[in-house]
mmCIF file with all atom_site columns, C-alpha atoms in Angstrom:
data_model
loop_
_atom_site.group_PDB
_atom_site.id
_atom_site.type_symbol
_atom_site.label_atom_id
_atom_site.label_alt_id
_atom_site.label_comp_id
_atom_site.label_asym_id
_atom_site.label_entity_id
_atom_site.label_seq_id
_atom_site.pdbx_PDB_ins_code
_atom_site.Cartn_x
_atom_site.Cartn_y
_atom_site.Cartn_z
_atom_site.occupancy
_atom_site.B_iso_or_equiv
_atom_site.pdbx_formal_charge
_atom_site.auth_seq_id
_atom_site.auth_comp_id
_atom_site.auth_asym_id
_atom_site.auth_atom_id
_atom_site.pdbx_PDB_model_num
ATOM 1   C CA . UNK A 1 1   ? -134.240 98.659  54.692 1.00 48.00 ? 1   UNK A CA 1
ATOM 2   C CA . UNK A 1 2   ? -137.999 98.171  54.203 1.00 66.00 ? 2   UNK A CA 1
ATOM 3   C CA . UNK A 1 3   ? -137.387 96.966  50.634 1.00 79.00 ? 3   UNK A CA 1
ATOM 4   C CA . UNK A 1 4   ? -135.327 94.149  52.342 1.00 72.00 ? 4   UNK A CA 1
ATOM 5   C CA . UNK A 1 5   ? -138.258 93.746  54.731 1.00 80.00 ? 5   UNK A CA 1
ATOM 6   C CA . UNK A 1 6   ? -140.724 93.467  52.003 1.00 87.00 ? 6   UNK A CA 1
ATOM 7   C CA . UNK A 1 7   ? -138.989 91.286  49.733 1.00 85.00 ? 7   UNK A CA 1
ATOM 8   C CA . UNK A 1 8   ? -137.931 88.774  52.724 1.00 82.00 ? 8   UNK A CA 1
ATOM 9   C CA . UNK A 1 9   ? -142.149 88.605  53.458 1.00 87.00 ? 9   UNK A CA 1
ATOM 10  C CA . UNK A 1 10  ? -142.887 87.790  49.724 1.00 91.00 ? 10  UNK A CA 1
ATOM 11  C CA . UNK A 1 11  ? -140.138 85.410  49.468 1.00 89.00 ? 11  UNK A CA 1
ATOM 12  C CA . UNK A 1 12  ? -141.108 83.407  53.063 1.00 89.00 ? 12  UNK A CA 1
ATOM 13  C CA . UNK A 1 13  ? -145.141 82.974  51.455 1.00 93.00 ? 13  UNK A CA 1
ATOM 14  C CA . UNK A 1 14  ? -143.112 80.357  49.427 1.00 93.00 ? 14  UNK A CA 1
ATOM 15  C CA . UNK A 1 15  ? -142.958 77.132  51.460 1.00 91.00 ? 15  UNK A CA 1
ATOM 16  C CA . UNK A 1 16  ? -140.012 75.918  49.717 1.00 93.00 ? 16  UNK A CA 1
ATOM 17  C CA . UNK A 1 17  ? -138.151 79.027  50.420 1.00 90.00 ? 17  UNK A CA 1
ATOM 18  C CA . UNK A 1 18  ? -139.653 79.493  54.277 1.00 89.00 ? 18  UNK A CA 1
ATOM 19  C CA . UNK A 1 19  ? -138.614 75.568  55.040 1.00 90.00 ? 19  UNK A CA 1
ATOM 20  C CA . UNK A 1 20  ? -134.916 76.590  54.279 1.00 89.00 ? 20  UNK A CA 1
ATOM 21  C CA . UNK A 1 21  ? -134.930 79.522  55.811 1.00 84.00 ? 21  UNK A CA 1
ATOM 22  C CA . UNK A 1 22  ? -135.876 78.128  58.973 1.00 85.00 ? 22  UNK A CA 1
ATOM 23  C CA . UNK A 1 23  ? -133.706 75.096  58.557 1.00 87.00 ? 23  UNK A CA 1
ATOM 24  C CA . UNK A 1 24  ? -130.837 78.321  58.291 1.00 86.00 ? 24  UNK A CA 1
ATOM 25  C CA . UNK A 1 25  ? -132.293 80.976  60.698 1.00 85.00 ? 25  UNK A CA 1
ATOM 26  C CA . UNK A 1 26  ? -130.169 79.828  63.601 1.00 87.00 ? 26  UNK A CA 1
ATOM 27  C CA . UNK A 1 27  ? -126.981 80.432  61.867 1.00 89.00 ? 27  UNK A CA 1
ATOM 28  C CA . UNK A 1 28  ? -128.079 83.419  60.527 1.00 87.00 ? 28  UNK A CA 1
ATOM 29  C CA . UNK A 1 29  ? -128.755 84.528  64.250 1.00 89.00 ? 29  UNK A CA 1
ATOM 30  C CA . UNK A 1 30  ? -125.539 83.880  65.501 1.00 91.00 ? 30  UNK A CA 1
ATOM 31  C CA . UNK A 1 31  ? -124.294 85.791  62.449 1.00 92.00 ? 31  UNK A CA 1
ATOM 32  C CA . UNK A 1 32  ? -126.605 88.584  62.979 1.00 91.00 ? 32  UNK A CA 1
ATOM 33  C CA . UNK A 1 33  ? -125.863 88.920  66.365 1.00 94.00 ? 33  UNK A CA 1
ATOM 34  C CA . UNK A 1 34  ? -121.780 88.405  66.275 1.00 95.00 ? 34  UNK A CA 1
ATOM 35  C CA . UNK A 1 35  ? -122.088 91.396  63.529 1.00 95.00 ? 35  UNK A CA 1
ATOM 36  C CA . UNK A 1 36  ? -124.218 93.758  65.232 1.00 95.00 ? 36  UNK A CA 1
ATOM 37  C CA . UNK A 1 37  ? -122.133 93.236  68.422 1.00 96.00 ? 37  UNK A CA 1
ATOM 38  C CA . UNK A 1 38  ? -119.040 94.046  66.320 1.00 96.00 ? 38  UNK A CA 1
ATOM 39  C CA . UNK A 1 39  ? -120.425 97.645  64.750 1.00 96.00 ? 39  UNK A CA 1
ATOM 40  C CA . UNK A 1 40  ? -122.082 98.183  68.005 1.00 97.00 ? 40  UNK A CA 1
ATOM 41  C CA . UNK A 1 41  ? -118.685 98.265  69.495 1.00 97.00 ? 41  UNK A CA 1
ATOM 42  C CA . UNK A 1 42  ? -116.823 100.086 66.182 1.00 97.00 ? 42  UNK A CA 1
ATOM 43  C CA . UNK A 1 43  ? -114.621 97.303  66.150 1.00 97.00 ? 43  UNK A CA 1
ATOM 44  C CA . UNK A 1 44  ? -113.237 96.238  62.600 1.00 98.00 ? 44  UNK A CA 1
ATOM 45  C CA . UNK A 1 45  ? -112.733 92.846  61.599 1.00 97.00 ? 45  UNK A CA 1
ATOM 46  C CA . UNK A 1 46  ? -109.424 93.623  61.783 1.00 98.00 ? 46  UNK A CA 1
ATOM 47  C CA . UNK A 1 47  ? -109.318 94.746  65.104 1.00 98.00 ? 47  UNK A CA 1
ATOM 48  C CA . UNK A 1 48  ? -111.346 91.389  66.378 1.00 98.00 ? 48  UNK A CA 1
ATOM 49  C CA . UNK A 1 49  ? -109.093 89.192  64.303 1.00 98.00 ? 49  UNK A CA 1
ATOM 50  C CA . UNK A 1 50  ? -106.344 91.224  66.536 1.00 98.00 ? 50  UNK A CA 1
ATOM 51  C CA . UNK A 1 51  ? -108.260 90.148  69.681 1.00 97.00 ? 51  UNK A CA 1
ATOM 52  C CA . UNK A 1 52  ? -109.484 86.460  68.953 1.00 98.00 ? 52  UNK A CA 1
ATOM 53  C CA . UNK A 1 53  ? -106.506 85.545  66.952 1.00 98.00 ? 53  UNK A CA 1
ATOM 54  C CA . UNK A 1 54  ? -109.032 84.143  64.284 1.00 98.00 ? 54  UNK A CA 1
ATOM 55  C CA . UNK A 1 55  ? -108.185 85.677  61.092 1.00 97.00 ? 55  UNK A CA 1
ATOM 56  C CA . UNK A 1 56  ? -109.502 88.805  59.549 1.00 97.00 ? 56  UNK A CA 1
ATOM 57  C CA . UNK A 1 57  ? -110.559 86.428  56.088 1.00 97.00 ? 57  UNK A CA 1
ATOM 58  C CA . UNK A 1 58  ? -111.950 83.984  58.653 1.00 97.00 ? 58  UNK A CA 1
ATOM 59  C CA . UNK A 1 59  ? -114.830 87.026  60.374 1.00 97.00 ? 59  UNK A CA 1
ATOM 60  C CA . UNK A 1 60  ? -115.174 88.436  56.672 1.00 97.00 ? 60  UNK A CA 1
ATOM 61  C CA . UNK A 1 61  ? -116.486 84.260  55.636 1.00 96.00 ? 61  UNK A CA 1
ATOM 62  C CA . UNK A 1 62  ? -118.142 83.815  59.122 1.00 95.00 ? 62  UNK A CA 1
ATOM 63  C CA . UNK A 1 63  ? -120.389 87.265  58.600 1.00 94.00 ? 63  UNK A CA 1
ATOM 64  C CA . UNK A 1 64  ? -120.829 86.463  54.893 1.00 92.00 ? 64  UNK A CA 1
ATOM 65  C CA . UNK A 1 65  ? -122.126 82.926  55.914 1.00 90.00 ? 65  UNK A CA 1
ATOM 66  C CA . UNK A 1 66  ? -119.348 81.179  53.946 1.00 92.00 ? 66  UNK A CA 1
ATOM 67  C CA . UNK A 1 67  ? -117.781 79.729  56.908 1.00 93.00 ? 67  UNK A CA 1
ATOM 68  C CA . UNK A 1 68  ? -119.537 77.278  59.456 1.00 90.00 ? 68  UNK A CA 1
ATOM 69  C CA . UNK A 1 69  ? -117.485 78.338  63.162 1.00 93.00 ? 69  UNK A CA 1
ATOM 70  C CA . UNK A 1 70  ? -116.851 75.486  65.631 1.00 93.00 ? 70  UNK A CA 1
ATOM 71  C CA . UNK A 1 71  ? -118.179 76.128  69.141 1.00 94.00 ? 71  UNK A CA 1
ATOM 72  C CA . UNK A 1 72  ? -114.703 77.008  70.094 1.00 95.00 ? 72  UNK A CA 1
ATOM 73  C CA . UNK A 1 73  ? -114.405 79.739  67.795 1.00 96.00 ? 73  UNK A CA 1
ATOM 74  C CA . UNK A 1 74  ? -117.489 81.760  68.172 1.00 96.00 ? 74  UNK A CA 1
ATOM 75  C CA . UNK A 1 75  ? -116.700 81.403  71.929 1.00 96.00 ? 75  UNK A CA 1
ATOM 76  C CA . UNK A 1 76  ? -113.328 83.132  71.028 1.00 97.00 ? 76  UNK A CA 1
ATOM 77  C CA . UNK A 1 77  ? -115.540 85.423  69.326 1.00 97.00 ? 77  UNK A CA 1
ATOM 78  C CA . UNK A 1 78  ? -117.836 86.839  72.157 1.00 97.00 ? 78  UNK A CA 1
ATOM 79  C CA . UNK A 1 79  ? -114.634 87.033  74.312 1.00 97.00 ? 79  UNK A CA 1
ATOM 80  C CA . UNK A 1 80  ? -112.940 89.283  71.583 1.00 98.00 ? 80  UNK A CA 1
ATOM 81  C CA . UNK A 1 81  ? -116.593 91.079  71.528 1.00 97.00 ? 81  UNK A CA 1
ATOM 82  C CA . UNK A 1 82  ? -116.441 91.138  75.534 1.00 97.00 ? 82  UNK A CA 1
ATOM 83  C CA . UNK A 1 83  ? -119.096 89.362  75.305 1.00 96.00 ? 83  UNK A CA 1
ATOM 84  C CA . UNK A 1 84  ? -120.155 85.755  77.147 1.00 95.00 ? 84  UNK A CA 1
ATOM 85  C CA . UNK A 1 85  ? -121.747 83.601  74.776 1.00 94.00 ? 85  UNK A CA 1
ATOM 86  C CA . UNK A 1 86  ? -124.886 81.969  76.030 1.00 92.00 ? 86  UNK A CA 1
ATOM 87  C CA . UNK A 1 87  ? -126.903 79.143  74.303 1.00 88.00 ? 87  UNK A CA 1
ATOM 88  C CA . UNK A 1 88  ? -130.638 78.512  74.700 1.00 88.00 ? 88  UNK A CA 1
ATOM 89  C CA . UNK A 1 89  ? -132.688 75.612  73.432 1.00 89.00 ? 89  UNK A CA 1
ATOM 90  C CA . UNK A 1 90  ? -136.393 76.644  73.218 1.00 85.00 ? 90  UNK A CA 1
ATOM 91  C CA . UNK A 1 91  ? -139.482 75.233  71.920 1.00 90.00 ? 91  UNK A CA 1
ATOM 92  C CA . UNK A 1 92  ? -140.001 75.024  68.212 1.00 80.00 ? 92  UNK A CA 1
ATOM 93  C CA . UNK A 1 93  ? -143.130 76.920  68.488 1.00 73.00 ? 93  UNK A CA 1
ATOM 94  C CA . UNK A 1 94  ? -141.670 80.020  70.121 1.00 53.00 ? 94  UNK A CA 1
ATOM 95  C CA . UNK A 1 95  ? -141.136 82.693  67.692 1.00 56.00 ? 95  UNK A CA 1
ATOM 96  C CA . UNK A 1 96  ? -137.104 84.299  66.725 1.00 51.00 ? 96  UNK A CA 1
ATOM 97  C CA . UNK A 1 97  ? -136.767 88.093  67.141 1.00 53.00 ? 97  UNK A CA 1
ATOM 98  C CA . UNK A 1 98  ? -135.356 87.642  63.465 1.00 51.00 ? 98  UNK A CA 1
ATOM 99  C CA . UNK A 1 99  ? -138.565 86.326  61.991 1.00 51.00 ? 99  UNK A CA 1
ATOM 100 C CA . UNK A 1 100 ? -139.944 90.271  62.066 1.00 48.00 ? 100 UNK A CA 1
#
């Protein structure tokens, strides 16, 4: 995973490519997290679709970051996950666990 690690650096010393990234790094949180909560659990997509009623093709475009989930749904989500989904707003200057 360090390659990943390495590469992501290099590529955020681009301003370009660090202004998107942060424009995108709160969806890719919520992604990050709804995954890692799902193979944390050994829960399949399947299984969650089972759960959440959301469809298994649904999860597969949410984790991919094809699909954009309402509110609604990624509440539906961390209930599947057992989970309680809890949304912050914090100042621009404090740092994401995901920028490391």
């Amino acid at each position: 995973m360090s390659s990943y690690r390495d590469y992501k650096e290099k590529a955020l010393q681009n301003p370009e490519v660090k202004e998107e990234y942060d424009a995108l790094e709160p969806e890719y949180d919520i992604i990050q997290e709804m995954i890692s909560a799902r193979v944390d659990q050994n829960i399949t997509q399947k299984e969650l679709s089972a759960r959440t009623g959301i469809t298994q093709a649904d999860i597969s475009r949410i984790e991919n970051g094809t699909r954009n989930p309402s509110l609604s749904m990624v509440k539906r989500l961390a209930e599947g996950l057992g989970m309680q989904l809890k949304l912050e707003f914090v100042p621009k200057s404090a740092e994401s666990k995901f920028n490391q």
